[in-house]
JSON list of C-alpha atoms in Angstrom, two decimals:
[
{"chain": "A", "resi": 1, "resn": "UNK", "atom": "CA", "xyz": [-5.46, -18.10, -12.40]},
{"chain": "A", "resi": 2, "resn": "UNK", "atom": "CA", "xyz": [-8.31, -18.56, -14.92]},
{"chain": "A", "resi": 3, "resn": "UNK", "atom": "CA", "xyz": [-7.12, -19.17, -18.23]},
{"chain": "A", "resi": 4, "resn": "UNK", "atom": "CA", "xyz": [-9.03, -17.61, -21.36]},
{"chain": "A", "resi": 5, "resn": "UNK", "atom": "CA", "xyz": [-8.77, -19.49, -24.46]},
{"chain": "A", "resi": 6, "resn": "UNK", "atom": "CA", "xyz": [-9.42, -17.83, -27.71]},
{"chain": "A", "resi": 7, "resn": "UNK", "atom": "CA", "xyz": [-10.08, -18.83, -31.05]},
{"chain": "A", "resi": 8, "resn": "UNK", "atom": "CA", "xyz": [-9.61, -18.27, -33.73]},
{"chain": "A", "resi": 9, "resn": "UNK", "atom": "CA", "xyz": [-6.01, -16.95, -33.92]},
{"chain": "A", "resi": 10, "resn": "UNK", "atom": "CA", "xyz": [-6.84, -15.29, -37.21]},
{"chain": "A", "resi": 11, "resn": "UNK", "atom": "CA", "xyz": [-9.74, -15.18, -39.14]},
{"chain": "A", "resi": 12, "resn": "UNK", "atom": "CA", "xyz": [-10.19, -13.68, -43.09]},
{"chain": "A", "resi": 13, "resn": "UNK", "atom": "CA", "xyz": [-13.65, -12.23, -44.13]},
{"chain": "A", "resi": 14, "resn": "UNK", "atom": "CA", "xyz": [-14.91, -9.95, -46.85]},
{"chain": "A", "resi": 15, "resn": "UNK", "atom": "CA", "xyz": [-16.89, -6.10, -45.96]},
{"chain": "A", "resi": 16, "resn": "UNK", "atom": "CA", "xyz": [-20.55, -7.44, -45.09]},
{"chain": "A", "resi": 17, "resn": "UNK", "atom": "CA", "xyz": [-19.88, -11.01, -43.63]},
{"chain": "A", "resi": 18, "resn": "UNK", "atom": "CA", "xyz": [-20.82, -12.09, -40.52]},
{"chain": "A", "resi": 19, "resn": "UNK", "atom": "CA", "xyz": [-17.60, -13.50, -38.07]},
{"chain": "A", "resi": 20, "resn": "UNK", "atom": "CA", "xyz": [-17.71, -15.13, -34.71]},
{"chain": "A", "resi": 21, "resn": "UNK", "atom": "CA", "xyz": [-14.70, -15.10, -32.30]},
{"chain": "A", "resi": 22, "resn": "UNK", "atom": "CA", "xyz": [-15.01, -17.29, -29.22]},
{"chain": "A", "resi": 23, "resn": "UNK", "atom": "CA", "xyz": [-13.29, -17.60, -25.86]},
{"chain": "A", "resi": 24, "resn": "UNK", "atom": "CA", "xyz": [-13.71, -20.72, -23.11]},
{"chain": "A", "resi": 25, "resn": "UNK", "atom": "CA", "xyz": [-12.97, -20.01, -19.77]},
{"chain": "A", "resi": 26, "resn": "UNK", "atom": "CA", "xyz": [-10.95, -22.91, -17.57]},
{"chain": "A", "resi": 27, "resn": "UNK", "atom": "CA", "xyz": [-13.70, -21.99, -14.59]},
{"chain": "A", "resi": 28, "resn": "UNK", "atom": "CA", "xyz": [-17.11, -19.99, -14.44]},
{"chain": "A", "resi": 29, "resn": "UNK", "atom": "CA", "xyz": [-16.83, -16.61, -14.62]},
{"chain": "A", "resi": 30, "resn": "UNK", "atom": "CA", "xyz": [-20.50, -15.87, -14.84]},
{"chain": "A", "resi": 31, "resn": "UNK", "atom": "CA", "xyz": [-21.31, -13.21, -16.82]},
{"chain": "A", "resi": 32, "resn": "UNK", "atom": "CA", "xyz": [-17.53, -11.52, -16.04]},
{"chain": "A", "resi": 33, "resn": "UNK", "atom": "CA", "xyz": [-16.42, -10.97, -19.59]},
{"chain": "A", "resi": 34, "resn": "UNK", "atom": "CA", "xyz": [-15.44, -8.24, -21.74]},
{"chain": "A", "resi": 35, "resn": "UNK", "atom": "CA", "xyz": [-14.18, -8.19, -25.39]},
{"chain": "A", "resi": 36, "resn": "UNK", "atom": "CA", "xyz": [-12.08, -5.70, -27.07]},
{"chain": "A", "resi": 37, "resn": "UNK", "atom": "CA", "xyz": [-10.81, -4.07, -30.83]},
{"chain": "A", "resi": 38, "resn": "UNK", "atom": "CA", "xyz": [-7.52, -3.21, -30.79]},
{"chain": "A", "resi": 39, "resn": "UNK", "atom": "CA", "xyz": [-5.64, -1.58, -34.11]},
{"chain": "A", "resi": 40, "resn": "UNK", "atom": "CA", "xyz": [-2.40, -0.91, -34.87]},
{"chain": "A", "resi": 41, "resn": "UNK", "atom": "CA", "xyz": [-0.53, 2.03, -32.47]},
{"chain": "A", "resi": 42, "resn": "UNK", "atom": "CA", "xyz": [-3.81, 2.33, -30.28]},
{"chain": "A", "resi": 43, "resn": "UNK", "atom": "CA", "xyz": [-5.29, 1.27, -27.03]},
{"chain": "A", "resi": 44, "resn": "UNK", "atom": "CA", "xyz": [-7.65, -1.51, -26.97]},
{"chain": "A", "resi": 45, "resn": "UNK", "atom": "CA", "xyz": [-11.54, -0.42, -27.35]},
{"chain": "A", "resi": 46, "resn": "UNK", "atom": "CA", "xyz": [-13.74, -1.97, -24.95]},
{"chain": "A", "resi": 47, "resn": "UNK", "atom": "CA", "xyz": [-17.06, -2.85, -26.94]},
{"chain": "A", "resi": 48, "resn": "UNK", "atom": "CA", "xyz": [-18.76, -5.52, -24.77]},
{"chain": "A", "resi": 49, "resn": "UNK", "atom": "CA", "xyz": [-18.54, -5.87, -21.13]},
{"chain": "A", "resi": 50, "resn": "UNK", "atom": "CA", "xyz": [-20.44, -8.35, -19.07]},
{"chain": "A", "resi": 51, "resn": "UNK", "atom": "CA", "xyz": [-20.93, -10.39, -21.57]},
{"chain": "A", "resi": 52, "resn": "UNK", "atom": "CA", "xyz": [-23.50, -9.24, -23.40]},
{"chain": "A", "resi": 53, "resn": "UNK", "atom": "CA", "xyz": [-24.25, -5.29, -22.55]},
{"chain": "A", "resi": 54, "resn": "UNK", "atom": "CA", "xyz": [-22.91, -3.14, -25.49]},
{"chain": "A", "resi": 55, "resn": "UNK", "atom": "CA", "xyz": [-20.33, -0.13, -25.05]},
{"chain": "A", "resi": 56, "resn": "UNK", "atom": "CA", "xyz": [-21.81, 3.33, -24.99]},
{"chain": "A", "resi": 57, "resn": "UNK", "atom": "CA", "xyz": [-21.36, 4.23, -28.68]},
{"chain": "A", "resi": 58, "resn": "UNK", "atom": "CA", "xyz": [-20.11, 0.79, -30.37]},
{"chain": "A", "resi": 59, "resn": "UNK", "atom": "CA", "xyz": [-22.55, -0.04, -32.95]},
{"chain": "A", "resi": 60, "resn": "UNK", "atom": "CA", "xyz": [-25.37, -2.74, -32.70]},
{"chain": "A", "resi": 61, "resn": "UNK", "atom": "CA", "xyz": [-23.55, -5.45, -35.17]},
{"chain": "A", "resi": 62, "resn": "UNK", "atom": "CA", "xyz": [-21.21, -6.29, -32.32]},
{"chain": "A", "resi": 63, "resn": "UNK", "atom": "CA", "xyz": [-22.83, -8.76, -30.03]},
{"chain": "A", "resi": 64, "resn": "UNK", "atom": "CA", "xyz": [-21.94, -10.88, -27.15]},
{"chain": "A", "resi": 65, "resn": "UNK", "atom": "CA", "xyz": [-23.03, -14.60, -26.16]},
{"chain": "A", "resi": 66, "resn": "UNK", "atom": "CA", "xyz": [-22.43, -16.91, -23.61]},
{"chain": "A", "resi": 67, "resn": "UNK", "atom": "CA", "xyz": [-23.19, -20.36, -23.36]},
{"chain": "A", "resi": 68, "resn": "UNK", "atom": "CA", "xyz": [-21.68, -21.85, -19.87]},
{"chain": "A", "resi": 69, "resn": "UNK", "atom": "CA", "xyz": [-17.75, -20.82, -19.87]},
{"chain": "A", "resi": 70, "resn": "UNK", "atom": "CA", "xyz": [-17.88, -20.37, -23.50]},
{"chain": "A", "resi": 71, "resn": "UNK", "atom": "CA", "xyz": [-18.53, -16.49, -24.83]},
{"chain": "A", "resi": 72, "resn": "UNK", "atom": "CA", "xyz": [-18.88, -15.33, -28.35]},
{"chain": "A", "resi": 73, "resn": "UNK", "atom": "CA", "xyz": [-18.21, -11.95, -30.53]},
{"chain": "A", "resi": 74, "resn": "UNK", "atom": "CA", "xyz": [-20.33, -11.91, -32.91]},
{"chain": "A", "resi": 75, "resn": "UNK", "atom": "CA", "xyz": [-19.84, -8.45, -35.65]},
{"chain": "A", "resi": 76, "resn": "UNK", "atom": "CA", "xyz": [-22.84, -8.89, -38.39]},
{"chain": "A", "resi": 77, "resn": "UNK", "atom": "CA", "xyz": [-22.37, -7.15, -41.71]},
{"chain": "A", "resi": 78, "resn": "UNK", "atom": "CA", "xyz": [-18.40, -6.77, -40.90]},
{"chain": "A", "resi": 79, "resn": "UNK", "atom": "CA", "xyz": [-17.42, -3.09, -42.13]},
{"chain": "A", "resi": 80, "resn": "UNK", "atom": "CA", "xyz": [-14.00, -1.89, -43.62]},
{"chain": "A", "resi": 81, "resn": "UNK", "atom": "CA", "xyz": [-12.98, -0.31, -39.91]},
{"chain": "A", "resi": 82, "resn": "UNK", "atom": "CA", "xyz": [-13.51, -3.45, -38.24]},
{"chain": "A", "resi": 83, "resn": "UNK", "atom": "CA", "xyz": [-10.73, -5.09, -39.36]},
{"chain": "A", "resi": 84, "resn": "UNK", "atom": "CA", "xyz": [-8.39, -5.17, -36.41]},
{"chain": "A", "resi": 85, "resn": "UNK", "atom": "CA", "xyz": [-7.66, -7.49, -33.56]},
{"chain": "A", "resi": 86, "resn": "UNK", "atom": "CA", "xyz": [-10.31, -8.39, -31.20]},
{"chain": "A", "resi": 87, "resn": "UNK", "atom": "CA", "xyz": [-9.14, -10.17, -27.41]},
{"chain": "A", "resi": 88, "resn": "UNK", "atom": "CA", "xyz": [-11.67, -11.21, -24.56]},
{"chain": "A", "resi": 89, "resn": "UNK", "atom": "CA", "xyz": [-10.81, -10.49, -21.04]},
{"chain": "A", "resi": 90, "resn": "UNK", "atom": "CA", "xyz": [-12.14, -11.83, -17.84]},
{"chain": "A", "resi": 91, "resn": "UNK", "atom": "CA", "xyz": [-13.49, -9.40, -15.22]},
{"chain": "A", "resi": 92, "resn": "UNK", "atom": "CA", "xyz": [-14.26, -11.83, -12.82]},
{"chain": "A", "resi": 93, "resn": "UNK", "atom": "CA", "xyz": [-10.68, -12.44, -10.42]},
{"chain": "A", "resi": 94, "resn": "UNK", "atom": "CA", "xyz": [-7.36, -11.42, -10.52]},
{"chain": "A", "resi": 95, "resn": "UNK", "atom": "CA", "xyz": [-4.91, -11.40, -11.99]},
{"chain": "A", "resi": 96, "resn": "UNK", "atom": "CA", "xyz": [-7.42, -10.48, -14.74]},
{"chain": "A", "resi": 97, "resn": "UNK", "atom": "CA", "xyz": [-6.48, -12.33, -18.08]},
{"chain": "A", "resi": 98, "resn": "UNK", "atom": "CA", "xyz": [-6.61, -11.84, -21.61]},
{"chain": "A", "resi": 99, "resn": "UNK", "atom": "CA", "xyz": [-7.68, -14.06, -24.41]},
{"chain": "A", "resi": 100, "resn": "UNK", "atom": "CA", "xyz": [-4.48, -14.54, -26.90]},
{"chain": "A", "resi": 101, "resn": "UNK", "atom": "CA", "xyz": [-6.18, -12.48, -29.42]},
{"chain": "A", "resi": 102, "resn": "UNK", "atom": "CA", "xyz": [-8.18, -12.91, -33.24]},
{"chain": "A", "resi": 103, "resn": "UNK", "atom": "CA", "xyz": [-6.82, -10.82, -36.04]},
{"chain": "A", "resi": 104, "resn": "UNK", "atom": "CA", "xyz": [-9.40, -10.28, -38.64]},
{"chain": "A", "resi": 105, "resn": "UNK", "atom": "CA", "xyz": [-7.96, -9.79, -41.91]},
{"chain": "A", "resi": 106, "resn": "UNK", "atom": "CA", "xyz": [-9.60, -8.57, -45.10]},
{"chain": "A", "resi": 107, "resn": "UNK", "atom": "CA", "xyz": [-10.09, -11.67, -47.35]},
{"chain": "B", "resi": 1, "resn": "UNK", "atom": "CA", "xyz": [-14.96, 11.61, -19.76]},
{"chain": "B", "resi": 2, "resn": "UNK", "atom": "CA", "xyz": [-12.38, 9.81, -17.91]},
{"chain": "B", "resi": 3, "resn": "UNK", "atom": "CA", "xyz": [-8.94, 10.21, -19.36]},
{"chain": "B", "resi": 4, "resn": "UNK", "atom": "CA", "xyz": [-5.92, 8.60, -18.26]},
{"chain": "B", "resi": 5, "resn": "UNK", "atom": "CA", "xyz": [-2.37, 9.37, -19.61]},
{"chain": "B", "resi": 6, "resn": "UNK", "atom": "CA", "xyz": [0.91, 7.32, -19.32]},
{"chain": "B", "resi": 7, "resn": "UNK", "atom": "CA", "xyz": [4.38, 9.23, -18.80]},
{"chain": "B", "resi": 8, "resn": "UNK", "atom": "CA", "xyz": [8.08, 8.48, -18.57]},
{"chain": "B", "resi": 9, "resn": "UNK", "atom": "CA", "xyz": [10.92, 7.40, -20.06]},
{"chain": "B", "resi": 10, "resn": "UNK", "atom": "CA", "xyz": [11.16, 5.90, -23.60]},
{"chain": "B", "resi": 11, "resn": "UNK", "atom": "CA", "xyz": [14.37, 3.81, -22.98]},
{"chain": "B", "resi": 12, "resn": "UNK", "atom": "CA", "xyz": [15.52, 2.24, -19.82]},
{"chain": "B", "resi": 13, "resn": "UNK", "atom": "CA", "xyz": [18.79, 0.03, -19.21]},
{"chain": "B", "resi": 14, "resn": "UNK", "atom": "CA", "xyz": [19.04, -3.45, -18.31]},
{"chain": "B", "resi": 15, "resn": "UNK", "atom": "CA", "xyz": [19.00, -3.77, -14.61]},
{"chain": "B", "resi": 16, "resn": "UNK", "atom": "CA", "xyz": [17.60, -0.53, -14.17]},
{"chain": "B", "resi": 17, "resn": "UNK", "atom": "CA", "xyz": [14.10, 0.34, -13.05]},
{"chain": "B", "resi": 18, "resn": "UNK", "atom": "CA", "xyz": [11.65, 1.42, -15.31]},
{"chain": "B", "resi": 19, "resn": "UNK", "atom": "CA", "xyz": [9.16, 4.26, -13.53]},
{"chain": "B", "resi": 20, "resn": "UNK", "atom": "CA", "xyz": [6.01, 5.46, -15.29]},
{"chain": "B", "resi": 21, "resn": "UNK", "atom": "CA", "xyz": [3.13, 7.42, -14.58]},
{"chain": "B", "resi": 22, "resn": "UNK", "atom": "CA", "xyz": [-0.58, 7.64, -15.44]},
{"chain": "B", "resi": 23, "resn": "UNK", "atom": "CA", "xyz": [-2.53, 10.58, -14.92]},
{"chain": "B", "resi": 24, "resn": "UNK", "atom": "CA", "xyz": [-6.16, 10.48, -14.34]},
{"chain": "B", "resi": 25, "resn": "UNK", "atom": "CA", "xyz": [-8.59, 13.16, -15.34]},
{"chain": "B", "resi": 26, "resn": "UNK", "atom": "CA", "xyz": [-12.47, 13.29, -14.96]},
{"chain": "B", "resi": 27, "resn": "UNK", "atom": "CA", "xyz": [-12.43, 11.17, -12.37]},
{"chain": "B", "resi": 28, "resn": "UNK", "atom": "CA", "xyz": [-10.97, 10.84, -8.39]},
{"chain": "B", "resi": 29, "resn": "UNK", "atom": "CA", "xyz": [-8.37, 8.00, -7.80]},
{"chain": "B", "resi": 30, "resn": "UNK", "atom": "CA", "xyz": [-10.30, 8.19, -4.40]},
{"chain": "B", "resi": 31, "resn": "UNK", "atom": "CA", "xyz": [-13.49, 6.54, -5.56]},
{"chain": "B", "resi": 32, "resn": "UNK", "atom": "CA", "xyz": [-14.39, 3.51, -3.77]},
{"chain": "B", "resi": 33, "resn": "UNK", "atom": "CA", "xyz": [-15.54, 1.99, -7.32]},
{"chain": "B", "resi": 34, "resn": "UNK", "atom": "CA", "xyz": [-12.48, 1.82, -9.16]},
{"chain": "B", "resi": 35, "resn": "UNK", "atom": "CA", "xyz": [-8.94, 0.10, -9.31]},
{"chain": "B", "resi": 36, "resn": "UNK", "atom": "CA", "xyz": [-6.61, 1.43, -11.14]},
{"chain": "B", "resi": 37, "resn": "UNK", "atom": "CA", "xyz": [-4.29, -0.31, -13.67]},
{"chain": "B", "resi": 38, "resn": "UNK", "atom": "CA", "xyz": [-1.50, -1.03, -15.33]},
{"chain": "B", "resi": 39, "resn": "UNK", "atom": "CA", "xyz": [-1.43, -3.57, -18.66]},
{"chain": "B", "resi": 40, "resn": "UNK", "atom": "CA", "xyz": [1.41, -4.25, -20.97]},
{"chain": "B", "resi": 41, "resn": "UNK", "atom": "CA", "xyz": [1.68, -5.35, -24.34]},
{"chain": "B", "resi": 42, "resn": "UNK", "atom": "CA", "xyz": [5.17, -7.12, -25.76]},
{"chain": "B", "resi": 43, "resn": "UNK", "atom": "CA", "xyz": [5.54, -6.00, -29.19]},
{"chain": "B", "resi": 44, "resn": "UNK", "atom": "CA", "xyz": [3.88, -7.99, -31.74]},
{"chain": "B", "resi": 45, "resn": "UNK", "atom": "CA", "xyz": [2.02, -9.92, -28.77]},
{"chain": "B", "resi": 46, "resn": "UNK", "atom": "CA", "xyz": [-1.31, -9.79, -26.55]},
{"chain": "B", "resi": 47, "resn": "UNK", "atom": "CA", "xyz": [-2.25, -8.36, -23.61]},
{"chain": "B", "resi": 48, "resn": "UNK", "atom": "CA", "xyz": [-0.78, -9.01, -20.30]},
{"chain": "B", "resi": 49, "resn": "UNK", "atom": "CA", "xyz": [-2.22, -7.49, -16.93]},
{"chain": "B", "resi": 50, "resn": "UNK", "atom": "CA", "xyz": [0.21, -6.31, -14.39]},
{"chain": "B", "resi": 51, "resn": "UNK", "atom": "CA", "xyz": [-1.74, -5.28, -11.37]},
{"chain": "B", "resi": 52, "resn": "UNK", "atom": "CA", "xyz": [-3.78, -2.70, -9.84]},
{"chain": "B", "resi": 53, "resn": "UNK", "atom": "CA", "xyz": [-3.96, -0.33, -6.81]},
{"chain": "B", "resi": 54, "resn": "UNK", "atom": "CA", "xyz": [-7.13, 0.85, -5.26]},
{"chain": "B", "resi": 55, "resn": "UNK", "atom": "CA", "xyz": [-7.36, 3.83, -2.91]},
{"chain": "B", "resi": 56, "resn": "UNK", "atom": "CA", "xyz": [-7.00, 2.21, -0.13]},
{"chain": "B", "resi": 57, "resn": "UNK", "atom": "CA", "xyz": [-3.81, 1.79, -1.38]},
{"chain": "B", "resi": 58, "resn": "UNK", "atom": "CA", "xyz": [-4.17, -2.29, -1.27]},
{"chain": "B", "resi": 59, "resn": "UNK", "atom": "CA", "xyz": [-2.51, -3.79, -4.39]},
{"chain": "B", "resi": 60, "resn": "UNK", "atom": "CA", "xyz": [-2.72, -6.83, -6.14]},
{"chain": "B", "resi": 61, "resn": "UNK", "atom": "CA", "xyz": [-0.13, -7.75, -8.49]},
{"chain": "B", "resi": 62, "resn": "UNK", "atom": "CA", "xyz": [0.68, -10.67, -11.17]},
{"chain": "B", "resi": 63, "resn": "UNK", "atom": "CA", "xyz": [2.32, -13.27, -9.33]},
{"chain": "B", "resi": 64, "resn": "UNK", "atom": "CA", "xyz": [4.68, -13.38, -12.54]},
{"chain": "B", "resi": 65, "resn": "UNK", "atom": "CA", "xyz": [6.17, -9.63, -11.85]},
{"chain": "B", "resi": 66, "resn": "UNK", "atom": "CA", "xyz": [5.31, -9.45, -7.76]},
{"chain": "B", "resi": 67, "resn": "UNK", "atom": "CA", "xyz": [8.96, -9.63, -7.06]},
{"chain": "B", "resi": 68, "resn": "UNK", "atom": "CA", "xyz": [9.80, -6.54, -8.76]},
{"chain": "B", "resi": 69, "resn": "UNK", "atom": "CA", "xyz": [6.65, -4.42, -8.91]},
{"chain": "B", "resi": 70, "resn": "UNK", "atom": "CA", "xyz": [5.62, -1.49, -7.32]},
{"chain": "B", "resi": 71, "resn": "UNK", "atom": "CA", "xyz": [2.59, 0.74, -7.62]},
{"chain": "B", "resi": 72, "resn": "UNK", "atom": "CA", "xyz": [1.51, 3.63, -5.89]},
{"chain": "B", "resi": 73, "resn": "UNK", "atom": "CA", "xyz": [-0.87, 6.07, -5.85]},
{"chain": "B", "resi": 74, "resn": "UNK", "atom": "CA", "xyz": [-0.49, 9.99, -5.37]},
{"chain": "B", "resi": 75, "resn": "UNK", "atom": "CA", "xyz": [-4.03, 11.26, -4.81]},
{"chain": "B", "resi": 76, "resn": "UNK", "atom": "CA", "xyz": [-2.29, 15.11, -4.75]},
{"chain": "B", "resi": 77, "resn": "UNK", "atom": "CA", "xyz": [-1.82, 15.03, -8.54]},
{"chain": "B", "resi": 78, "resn": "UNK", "atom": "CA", "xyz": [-4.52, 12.25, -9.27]},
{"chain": "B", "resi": 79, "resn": "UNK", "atom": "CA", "xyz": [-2.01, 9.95, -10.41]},
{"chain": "B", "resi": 80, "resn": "UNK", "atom": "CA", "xyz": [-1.00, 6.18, -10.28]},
{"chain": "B", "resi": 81, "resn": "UNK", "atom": "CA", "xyz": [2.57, 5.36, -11.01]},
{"chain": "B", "resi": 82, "resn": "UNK", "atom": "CA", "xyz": [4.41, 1.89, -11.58]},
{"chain": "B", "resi": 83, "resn": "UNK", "atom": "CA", "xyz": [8.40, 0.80, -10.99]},
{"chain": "B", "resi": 84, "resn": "UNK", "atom": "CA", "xyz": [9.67, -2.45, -12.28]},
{"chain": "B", "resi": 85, "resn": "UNK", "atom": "CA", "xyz": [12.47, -2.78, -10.99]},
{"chain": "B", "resi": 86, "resn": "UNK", "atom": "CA", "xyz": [15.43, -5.04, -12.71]},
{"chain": "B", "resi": 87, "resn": "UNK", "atom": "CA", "xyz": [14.60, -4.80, -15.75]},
{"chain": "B", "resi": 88, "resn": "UNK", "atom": "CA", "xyz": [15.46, -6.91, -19.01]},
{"chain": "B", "resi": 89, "resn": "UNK", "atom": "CA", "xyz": [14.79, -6.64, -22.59]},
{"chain": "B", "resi": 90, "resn": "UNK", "atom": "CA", "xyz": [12.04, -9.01, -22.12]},
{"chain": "B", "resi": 91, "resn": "UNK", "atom": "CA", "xyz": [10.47, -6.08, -20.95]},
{"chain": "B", "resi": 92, "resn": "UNK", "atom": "CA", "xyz": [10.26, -3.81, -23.23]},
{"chain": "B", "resi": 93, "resn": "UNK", "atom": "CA", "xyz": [6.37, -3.74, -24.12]},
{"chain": "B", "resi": 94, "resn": "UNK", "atom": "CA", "xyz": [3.69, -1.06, -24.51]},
{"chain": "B", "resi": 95, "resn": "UNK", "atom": "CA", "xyz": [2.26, 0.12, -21.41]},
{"chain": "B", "resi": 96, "resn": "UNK", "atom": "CA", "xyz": [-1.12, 0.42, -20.41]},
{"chain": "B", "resi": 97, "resn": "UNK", "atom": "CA", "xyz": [-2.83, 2.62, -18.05]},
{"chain": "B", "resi": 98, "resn": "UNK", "atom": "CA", "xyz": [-6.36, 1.87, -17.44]},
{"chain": "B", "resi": 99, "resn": "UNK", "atom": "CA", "xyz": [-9.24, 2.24, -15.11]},
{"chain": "B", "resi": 100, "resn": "UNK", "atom": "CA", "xyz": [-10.91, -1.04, -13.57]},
{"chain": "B", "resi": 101, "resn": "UNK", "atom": "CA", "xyz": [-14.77, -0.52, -12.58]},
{"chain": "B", "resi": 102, "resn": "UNK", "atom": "CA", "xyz": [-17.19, -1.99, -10.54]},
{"chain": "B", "resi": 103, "resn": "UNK", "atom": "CA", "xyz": [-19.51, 1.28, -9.85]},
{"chain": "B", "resi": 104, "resn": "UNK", "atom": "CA", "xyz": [-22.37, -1.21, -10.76]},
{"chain": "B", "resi": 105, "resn": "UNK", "atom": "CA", "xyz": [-22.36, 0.29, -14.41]},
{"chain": "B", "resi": 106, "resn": "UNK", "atom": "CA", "xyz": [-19.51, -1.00, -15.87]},
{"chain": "B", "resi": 107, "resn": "UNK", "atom": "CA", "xyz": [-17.63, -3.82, -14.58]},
{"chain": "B", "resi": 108, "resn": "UNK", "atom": "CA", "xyz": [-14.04, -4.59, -16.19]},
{"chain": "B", "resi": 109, "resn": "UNK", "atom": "CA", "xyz": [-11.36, -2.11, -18.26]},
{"chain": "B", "resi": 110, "resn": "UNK", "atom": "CA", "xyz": [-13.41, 0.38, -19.80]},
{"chain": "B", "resi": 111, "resn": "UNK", "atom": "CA", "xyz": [-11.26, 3.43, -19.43]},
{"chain": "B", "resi": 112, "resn": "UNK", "atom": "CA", "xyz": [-7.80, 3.14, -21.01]},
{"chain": "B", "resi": 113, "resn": "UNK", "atom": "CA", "xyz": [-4.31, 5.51, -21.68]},
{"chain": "B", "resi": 114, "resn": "UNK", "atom": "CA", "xyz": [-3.12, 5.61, -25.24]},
{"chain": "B", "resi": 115, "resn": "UNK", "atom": "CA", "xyz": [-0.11, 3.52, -24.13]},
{"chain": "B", "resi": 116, "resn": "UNK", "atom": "CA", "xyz": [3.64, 4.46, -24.10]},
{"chain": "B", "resi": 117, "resn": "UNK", "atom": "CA", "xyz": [6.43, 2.34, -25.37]},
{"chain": "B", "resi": 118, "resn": "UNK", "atom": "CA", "xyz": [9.34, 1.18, -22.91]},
{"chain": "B", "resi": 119, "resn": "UNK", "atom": "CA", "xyz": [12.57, -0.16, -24.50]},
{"chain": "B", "resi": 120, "resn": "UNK", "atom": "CA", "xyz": [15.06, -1.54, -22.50]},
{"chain": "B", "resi": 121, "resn": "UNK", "atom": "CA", "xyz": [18.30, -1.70, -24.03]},
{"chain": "B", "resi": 122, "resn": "UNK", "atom": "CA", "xyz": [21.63, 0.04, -23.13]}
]
């Protein structure tokens, strides 16, 4: 199976900062990678998929990265509804796999 | 708009099987381009994928539940369904529905059901 490690575990940041959340792959996955908000009682919210091409409707200040088996979140000028908790998930074999998850918390 | 919707019972006994449902609308189980889904989530805890079934009817499931797992489709009503069989409380989780694409659009879990909690207790 191809493990997804994610990190931070937690992260705290203030309305307007810019975060970074990053996940490492155990093998390539090329550009097989999706990330996801998740807030209390709902589903998960896909906002990136393959890497780098942006949801339908998710706003430009999320952005993905990649650099070899490592892929970044990055959310610029973080707003008041994005803090929640953010996982990565690789599309690129099954079992699929999850990242263990980032909770952003208001500093 | 694709939705999908999870059904069945909130509390299941230990040993018992747990049996939900997901119902798909806006879209045809029968498309080559999709598998469809099922992903849990302990309380408290991350995301764990539990398998899919494509319309085939081929399945693929996490080696880590395979022994008691089921899933099947029922392309009548447009709807996946999932029985763990055996259960424990270790199983009591959120469950996820969710649609897995490769159209050549989207690739991954972009569709999703807003999840319905399973306790397993007597």
């Amino acid at each position: 199976d191809i493990q997804m490690t994610q990190s931070p575990s937690s992260l705290s940041a203030s309305v307007g900062d810019t975060v970074t959340i990053t996940c490492r792959a155990s093998q390539d996955i090329r550009n097989d990678l999706g990330w996801y908000q998740q807030t209390p009682g709902k589903a998960p919210k896909r906002l990136i998929y393959s890497a780098f091409s942006l949801q339908s409707g998710v706003p430009a200040r999320f952005s993905g990265g990649r650099s070899g088996t490592d892929f970044t979140l990055t959310i610029s000028s973080l707003q008041p509804d994005d803090f929640a908790t953010y996982y990565c998930l690789q599309h690129n074999a099954y079992p699929r796999t999850f990242g263990q998850g980032t909770r952003v918390e208001f500093k | 708009q694709v939705w999908l919707h999870e059904s069945g019972p909130g509390l299941v006994k230990p040993s018992q099987t747990l049996s939900l449902t997901c119902t798909v609308s806006g879209d045809s189980i029968n498309s080559d381009d999709y598998y469809w889904s099922w992903i849990r989530q302990h309380p408290g805890k991350g995301l764990e994928w539990i398998g899919y079934i494509y319309s085939s009817g081929s399945t693929y499931y996490n080696p880590s539940l395979e022994s008691r797992l089921t899933i099947s489709l029922d392309t009548s009503k447009n709807q996946f369904s999932l029985r763990l069989s055996s259960v424990t409380a270790a199983d009591t989780a959120v469950y996820y529905c969710a649609r897995d694409s490769s159209d050549g659009y989207s690739f991954g879990l972009d569709y999703w059901g807003q999840g319905t909690l399973v306790t397993v207790s007597s």
